[in-house]
Amino acid sequence: MSNKPYEDNFHLEGGEVIRQITFGMNDGVVSIFALLAGVAGAGQSPKTILITLLAATIAGALSMAAGEFISGKSEKQFFQHEIEQERMEIHLTPEIEVEEIRLIYQKKGFEGKLLEEIVGQIVKDEDRWVREMVIEELGVTDLDQETSLKEPLIIFFAFILGSLFPVLPYLIFQTVFDGTIIFWIATILTFGGLFMAGALKKFVTGSIWWKSGIEMLFVGLFAYGVSYFIGNLVGVAI
């Protein structure tokens, strides 16, 4: 007996989890680092910076988690609507829908008697027929995705994990060093976090890890530079 369906499902689920972790962590480290640069550039005190970063971390993590939950729920509702629509079309114009199934499998390379046998087997079962049409038309592989809290929670904690790189130095060294030293500790630590977050993309895209790390580092540096410059201008203006 082949384990291929189980293995494919495992790879799909594992890849999705890695994607969510990478996405959440990347967003956390870049957005909070950029915010740090802005408020530090404006000349705020370490205490004010810490409060700002903590508030932004919680707000950002909740926003991303809520967005993931709503997106998953909306996608499921969309699939359900398409299934109902396709079922109605099969009832109203069965001949056209049979021909669509035939064309789908012709494009996959089937022909002659084998093609007609496949079409005949599919249209025998209305549920299978409907699902086959929807999957082919939408280009998806799974219509049975359940809306759960797993994905939002993964992104929530991944965002917080990414934000820890710029936030931790302000938590740990608040009463030890002055604001400038803490800022540079946070900056250096975040450079490492940016590289690591970029390197994790290897598991999603298959790209070379160090190239992804450097790419992410440059993205973070750009956001850092722009935010620091704007923060500095605002600080001077007020």
mmCIF file of C-alpha atoms in Angstrom:
data_model
loop_
_atom_site.group_PDB
_atom_site.id
_atom_site.type_symbol
_atom_site.label_atom_id
_atom_site.label_comp_id
_atom_site.label_asym_id
_atom_site.label_seq_id
_atom_site.Cartn_x
_atom_site.Cartn_y
_atom_site.Cartn_z
ATOM 1 C CA MET A 1 0.000 0.000 0.000
ATOM 2 C CA SER A 2 1.383 3.410 -0.930
ATOM 3 C CA ASN A 3 1.866 6.104 1.703
ATOM 4 C CA LYS A 4 2.008 8.830 -0.928
ATOM 5 C CA PRO A 5 -1.268 10.633 -0.012
ATOM 6 C CA TYR A 6 -0.192 10.736 3.641
ATOM 7 C CA GLU A 7 3.273 11.991 2.706
ATOM 8 C CA ASP A 8 1.886 14.669 0.390
ATOM 9 C CA ASN A 9 -0.497 15.870 3.097
ATOM 10 C CA PHE A 10 2.370 15.931 5.588
ATOM 11 C CA HIS A 11 4.550 18.013 3.268
ATOM 12 C CA LEU A 12 1.716 20.435 2.490
ATOM 13 C CA GLU A 13 0.876 20.974 6.155
ATOM 14 C CA GLY A 14 4.541 21.242 7.172
ATOM 15 C CA GLY A 15 5.253 23.730 4.412
ATOM 16 C CA GLU A 16 2.264 25.842 5.422
ATOM 17 C CA VAL A 17 3.398 25.964 9.057
ATOM 18 C CA ILE A 18 6.902 27.025 7.999
ATOM 19 C CA ARG A 19 5.388 29.671 5.714
ATOM 20 C CA GLN A 20 3.323 31.071 8.577
ATOM 21 C CA ILE A 21 6.295 31.108 10.969
ATOM 22 C CA THR A 22 8.513 32.788 8.387
ATOM 23 C CA PHE A 23 5.860 35.321 7.406
ATOM 24 C CA GLY A 24 5.027 36.224 11.021
ATOM 25 C CA MET A 25 8.636 36.419 12.132
ATOM 26 C CA ASN A 26 9.720 38.505 9.139
ATOM 27 C CA ASP A 27 6.922 40.983 9.721
ATOM 28 C CA GLY A 28 7.623 41.163 13.444
ATOM 29 C CA VAL A 29 11.335 41.841 13.173
ATOM 30 C CA VAL A 30 11.084 44.345 10.291
ATOM 31 C CA SER A 31 8.087 46.355 11.526
ATOM 32 C CA ILE A 32 9.216 46.613 15.159
ATOM 33 C CA PHE A 33 12.803 47.358 14.121
ATOM 34 C CA ALA A 34 11.586 50.134 11.829
ATOM 35 C CA LEU A 35 9.459 51.517 14.664
ATOM 36 C CA LEU A 36 12.465 51.402 16.995
ATOM 37 C CA ALA A 37 14.497 53.378 14.478
ATOM 38 C CA GLY A 38 11.731 55.972 14.183
ATOM 39 C CA VAL A 39 11.172 56.594 17.900
ATOM 40 C CA ALA A 40 14.903 56.446 18.658
ATOM 41 C CA GLY A 41 15.562 58.877 15.828
ATOM 42 C CA ALA A 42 13.002 61.206 17.387
ATOM 43 C CA GLY A 43 15.089 61.223 20.569
ATOM 44 C CA GLN A 44 12.661 59.397 22.860
ATOM 45 C CA SER A 45 13.796 57.981 26.199
ATOM 46 C CA PRO A 46 14.492 54.237 26.618
ATOM 47 C CA LYS A 47 11.375 53.894 28.791
ATOM 48 C CA THR A 48 9.167 55.528 26.159
ATOM 49 C CA ILE A 49 10.759 53.394 23.445
ATOM 50 C CA LEU A 50 10.114 50.205 25.444
ATOM 51 C CA ILE A 51 6.449 51.057 26.051
ATOM 52 C CA THR A 52 6.012 51.940 22.372
ATOM 53 C CA LEU A 53 7.655 48.732 21.154
ATOM 54 C CA LEU A 54 5.674 46.513 23.541
ATOM 55 C CA ALA A 55 2.381 48.138 22.527
ATOM 56 C CA ALA A 56 3.252 47.814 18.836
ATOM 57 C CA THR A 57 4.280 44.173 19.300
ATOM 58 C CA ILE A 58 0.982 43.163 20.892
ATOM 59 C CA ALA A 59 -1.058 45.223 18.425
ATOM 60 C CA GLY A 60 0.864 43.866 15.423
ATOM 61 C CA ALA A 61 0.650 40.243 16.567
ATOM 62 C CA LEU A 62 -3.092 40.516 17.239
ATOM 63 C CA SER A 63 -3.677 42.240 13.901
ATOM 64 C CA MET A 64 -1.830 39.555 11.955
ATOM 65 C CA ALA A 65 -3.540 36.726 13.840
ATOM 66 C CA ALA A 66 -6.966 38.279 13.268
ATOM 67 C CA GLY A 67 -6.172 38.794 9.597
ATOM 68 C CA GLU A 68 -5.133 35.154 9.208
ATOM 69 C CA PHE A 69 -8.309 33.931 10.926
ATOM 70 C CA ILE A 70 -10.619 36.136 8.853
ATOM 71 C CA SER A 71 -8.759 35.245 5.661
ATOM 72 C CA GLY A 72 -9.111 31.508 6.335
ATOM 73 C CA LYS A 73 -12.796 31.857 7.168
ATOM 74 C CA SER A 74 -13.450 33.953 4.059
ATOM 75 C CA GLU A 75 -11.629 31.434 1.864
ATOM 76 C CA LYS A 76 -13.739 28.582 3.214
ATOM 77 C CA GLN A 77 -16.936 30.561 2.606
ATOM 78 C CA PHE A 78 -15.770 31.329 -0.930
ATOM 79 C CA PHE A 79 -15.131 27.635 -1.636
ATOM 80 C CA GLN A 80 -18.567 26.737 -0.284
ATOM 81 C CA HIS A 81 -20.203 29.352 -2.494
ATOM 82 C CA GLU A 82 -18.368 28.021 -5.563
ATOM 83 C CA ILE A 83 -19.433 24.454 -4.753
ATOM 84 C CA GLU A 84 -23.079 25.510 -4.498
ATOM 85 C CA GLN A 85 -22.792 27.499 -7.727
ATOM 86 C CA GLU A 86 -21.242 24.589 -9.577
ATOM 87 C CA ARG A 87 -23.923 22.193 -8.304
ATOM 88 C CA MET A 88 -26.615 24.521 -9.620
ATOM 89 C CA GLU A 89 -24.903 24.673 -13.041
ATOM 90 C CA ILE A 90 -24.760 20.872 -13.191
ATOM 91 C CA HIS A 91 -28.503 20.698 -12.551
ATOM 92 C CA LEU A 92 -29.322 23.411 -15.081
ATOM 93 C CA THR A 93 -26.904 22.548 -17.920
ATOM 94 C CA PRO A 94 -25.563 19.009 -17.372
ATOM 95 C CA GLU A 95 -24.495 18.581 -21.018
ATOM 96 C CA ILE A 96 -22.232 21.621 -20.871
ATOM 97 C CA GLU A 97 -20.722 20.530 -17.560
ATOM 98 C CA VAL A 98 -20.030 17.024 -18.879
ATOM 99 C CA GLU A 99 -18.222 18.567 -21.834
ATOM 100 C CA GLU A 100 -16.171 20.716 -19.449
ATOM 101 C CA ILE A 101 -15.052 17.595 -17.572
ATOM 102 C CA ARG A 102 -14.159 15.977 -20.890
ATOM 103 C CA LEU A 103 -12.071 19.004 -21.928
ATOM 104 C CA ILE A 104 -10.316 19.080 -18.554
ATOM 105 C CA TYR A 105 -9.133 15.496 -18.942
ATOM 106 C CA GLN A 106 -8.296 15.931 -22.612
ATOM 107 C CA LYS A 107 -5.866 18.654 -21.576
ATOM 108 C CA LYS A 108 -4.328 16.182 -19.127
ATOM 109 C CA GLY A 109 -3.562 13.856 -22.040
ATOM 110 C CA PHE A 110 -6.410 11.354 -21.865
ATOM 111 C CA GLU A 111 -8.280 10.395 -25.003
ATOM 112 C CA GLY A 112 -10.530 7.804 -26.612
ATOM 113 C CA LYS A 113 -12.147 5.079 -24.569
ATOM 114 C CA LEU A 114 -10.117 5.795 -21.444
ATOM 115 C CA LEU A 115 -11.218 9.428 -21.510
ATOM 116 C CA GLU A 116 -14.882 8.456 -21.789
ATOM 117 C CA GLU A 117 -14.516 5.954 -18.928
ATOM 118 C CA ILE A 118 -13.010 8.625 -16.690
ATOM 119 C CA VAL A 119 -15.735 11.123 -17.555
ATOM 120 C CA GLY A 120 -18.404 8.486 -16.999
ATOM 121 C CA GLN A 121 -17.038 7.575 -13.561
ATOM 122 C CA ILE A 122 -16.852 11.215 -12.469
ATOM 123 C CA VAL A 123 -20.362 12.225 -13.558
ATOM 124 C CA LYS A 124 -21.889 9.181 -11.850
ATOM 125 C CA ASP A 125 -21.271 10.807 -8.473
ATOM 126 C CA GLU A 126 -22.620 14.359 -8.266
ATOM 127 C CA ASP A 127 -20.501 15.300 -5.253
ATOM 128 C CA ARG A 128 -17.336 14.084 -6.947
ATOM 129 C CA TRP A 129 -18.353 15.843 -10.159
ATOM 130 C CA VAL A 130 -18.948 19.141 -8.361
ATOM 131 C CA ARG A 131 -15.687 18.972 -6.429
ATOM 132 C CA GLU A 132 -13.708 18.060 -9.521
ATOM 133 C CA MET A 133 -15.090 21.060 -11.390
ATOM 134 C CA VAL A 134 -14.430 23.478 -8.525
ATOM 135 C CA ILE A 135 -10.905 22.206 -7.901
ATOM 136 C CA GLU A 136 -9.995 22.486 -11.570
ATOM 137 C CA GLU A 137 -11.593 25.909 -12.024
ATOM 138 C CA LEU A 138 -10.093 27.429 -8.865
ATOM 139 C CA GLY A 139 -6.758 25.674 -9.126
ATOM 140 C CA VAL A 140 -6.803 24.466 -5.510
ATOM 141 C CA THR A 141 -5.987 21.067 -4.054
ATOM 142 C CA ASP A 142 -8.029 21.075 -0.860
ATOM 143 C CA LEU A 143 -11.613 22.286 -0.474
ATOM 144 C CA ASP A 144 -11.967 20.911 3.058
ATOM 145 C CA GLN A 145 -9.810 23.422 4.870
ATOM 146 C CA GLU A 146 -11.115 23.949 8.372
ATOM 147 C CA THR A 147 -11.086 27.361 10.017
ATOM 148 C CA SER A 148 -9.123 26.890 13.234
ATOM 149 C CA LEU A 149 -7.092 28.878 15.719
ATOM 150 C CA LYS A 150 -3.884 26.992 14.919
ATOM 151 C CA GLU A 151 -2.749 29.198 12.047
ATOM 152 C CA PRO A 152 -3.576 32.529 13.761
ATOM 153 C CA LEU A 153 -1.765 31.381 16.913
ATOM 154 C CA ILE A 154 1.310 30.345 14.921
ATOM 155 C CA ILE A 155 1.481 33.757 13.250
ATOM 156 C CA PHE A 156 0.780 35.538 16.563
ATOM 157 C CA PHE A 157 3.709 33.891 18.344
ATOM 158 C CA ALA A 158 5.973 34.077 15.278
ATOM 159 C CA PHE A 159 5.406 37.848 15.124
ATOM 160 C CA ILE A 160 6.263 38.169 18.824
ATOM 161 C CA LEU A 161 9.367 36.005 18.309
ATOM 162 C CA GLY A 162 10.583 38.308 15.552
ATOM 163 C CA SER A 163 9.873 41.429 17.612
ATOM 164 C CA LEU A 164 11.971 40.145 20.521
ATOM 165 C CA PHE A 165 15.195 41.006 18.699
ATOM 166 C CA PRO A 166 14.702 44.783 18.975
ATOM 167 C CA VAL A 167 12.598 44.644 22.175
ATOM 168 C CA LEU A 168 14.675 42.411 24.484
ATOM 169 C CA PRO A 169 17.622 44.804 24.944
ATOM 170 C CA TYR A 170 15.200 47.480 26.190
ATOM 171 C CA LEU A 171 13.649 44.970 28.585
ATOM 172 C CA ILE A 172 16.949 43.611 29.904
ATOM 173 C CA PHE A 173 19.232 46.654 29.938
ATOM 174 C CA GLN A 174 16.722 49.372 30.831
ATOM 175 C CA THR A 175 18.485 50.197 34.122
ATOM 176 C CA VAL A 176 21.992 49.085 33.119
ATOM 177 C CA PHE A 177 23.034 51.203 30.125
ATOM 178 C CA ASP A 178 22.070 54.554 28.716
ATOM 179 C CA GLY A 179 19.721 54.914 25.772
ATOM 180 C CA THR A 180 22.407 55.086 23.079
ATOM 181 C CA ILE A 181 24.112 51.866 24.153
ATOM 182 C CA ILE A 182 20.791 50.006 24.419
ATOM 183 C CA PHE A 183 19.838 51.251 20.971
ATOM 184 C CA TRP A 184 23.030 49.909 19.390
ATOM 185 C CA ILE A 185 22.736 46.588 21.228
ATOM 186 C CA ALA A 186 19.172 46.291 19.903
ATOM 187 C CA THR A 187 20.326 47.273 16.406
ATOM 188 C CA ILE A 188 23.145 44.712 16.270
ATOM 189 C CA LEU A 189 20.934 41.970 17.721
ATOM 190 C CA THR A 190 18.193 42.800 15.212
ATOM 191 C CA PHE A 191 20.646 42.599 12.309
ATOM 192 C CA GLY A 192 21.191 38.983 13.357
ATOM 193 C CA GLY A 193 17.445 38.474 13.647
ATOM 194 C CA LEU A 194 16.878 39.902 10.179
ATOM 195 C CA PHE A 195 19.456 37.568 8.693
ATOM 196 C CA MET A 196 17.956 34.573 10.509
ATOM 197 C CA ALA A 197 14.394 35.483 9.466
ATOM 198 C CA GLY A 198 15.546 35.772 5.855
ATOM 199 C CA ALA A 199 17.458 32.491 6.020
ATOM 200 C CA LEU A 200 14.281 30.716 7.172
ATOM 201 C CA LYS A 201 12.747 31.498 3.777
ATOM 202 C CA LYS A 202 14.916 28.659 2.452
ATOM 203 C CA PHE A 203 12.359 26.204 3.856
ATOM 204 C CA VAL A 204 9.543 27.920 1.939
ATOM 205 C CA THR A 205 11.183 28.965 -1.325
ATOM 206 C CA GLY A 206 14.116 26.539 -1.542
ATOM 207 C CA SER A 207 16.440 29.489 -2.113
ATOM 208 C CA ILE A 208 20.044 29.615 -0.882
ATOM 209 C CA TRP A 209 19.806 30.436 2.839
ATOM 210 C CA TRP A 210 22.596 32.970 3.052
ATOM 211 C CA LYS A 211 21.328 34.873 0.004
ATOM 212 C CA SER A 212 17.842 35.055 1.532
ATOM 213 C CA GLY A 213 19.413 36.183 4.802
ATOM 214 C CA ILE A 214 21.356 38.986 3.136
ATOM 215 C CA GLU A 215 18.307 40.041 1.121
ATOM 216 C CA MET A 216 16.241 40.287 4.301
ATOM 217 C CA LEU A 217 19.040 42.207 5.992
ATOM 218 C CA PHE A 218 19.012 44.835 3.232
ATOM 219 C CA VAL A 219 15.204 45.121 3.431
ATOM 220 C CA GLY A 220 15.459 45.704 7.171
ATOM 221 C CA LEU A 221 18.278 48.212 6.729
ATOM 222 C CA PHE A 222 16.217 50.170 4.219
ATOM 223 C CA ALA A 223 13.206 50.279 6.564
ATOM 224 C CA TYR A 224 15.538 51.189 9.430
ATOM 225 C CA GLY A 225 17.198 54.025 7.505
ATOM 226 C CA VAL A 226 13.951 55.573 6.278
ATOM 227 C CA SER A 227 12.282 55.327 9.705
ATOM 228 C CA TYR A 228 15.303 56.740 11.528
ATOM 229 C CA PHE A 229 15.531 59.642 9.082
ATOM 230 C CA ILE A 230 11.832 60.488 9.411
ATOM 231 C CA GLY A 231 11.954 60.096 13.194
ATOM 232 C CA ASN A 232 14.959 62.378 13.353
ATOM 233 C CA LEU A 233 13.185 65.025 11.264
ATOM 234 C CA VAL A 234 10.115 64.856 13.501
ATOM 235 C CA GLY A 235 12.288 65.040 16.608
ATOM 236 C CA VAL A 236 14.009 68.184 15.324
ATOM 237 C CA ALA A 237 10.706 69.748 14.235
ATOM 238 C CA ILE A 238 9.046 69.357 17.627
#
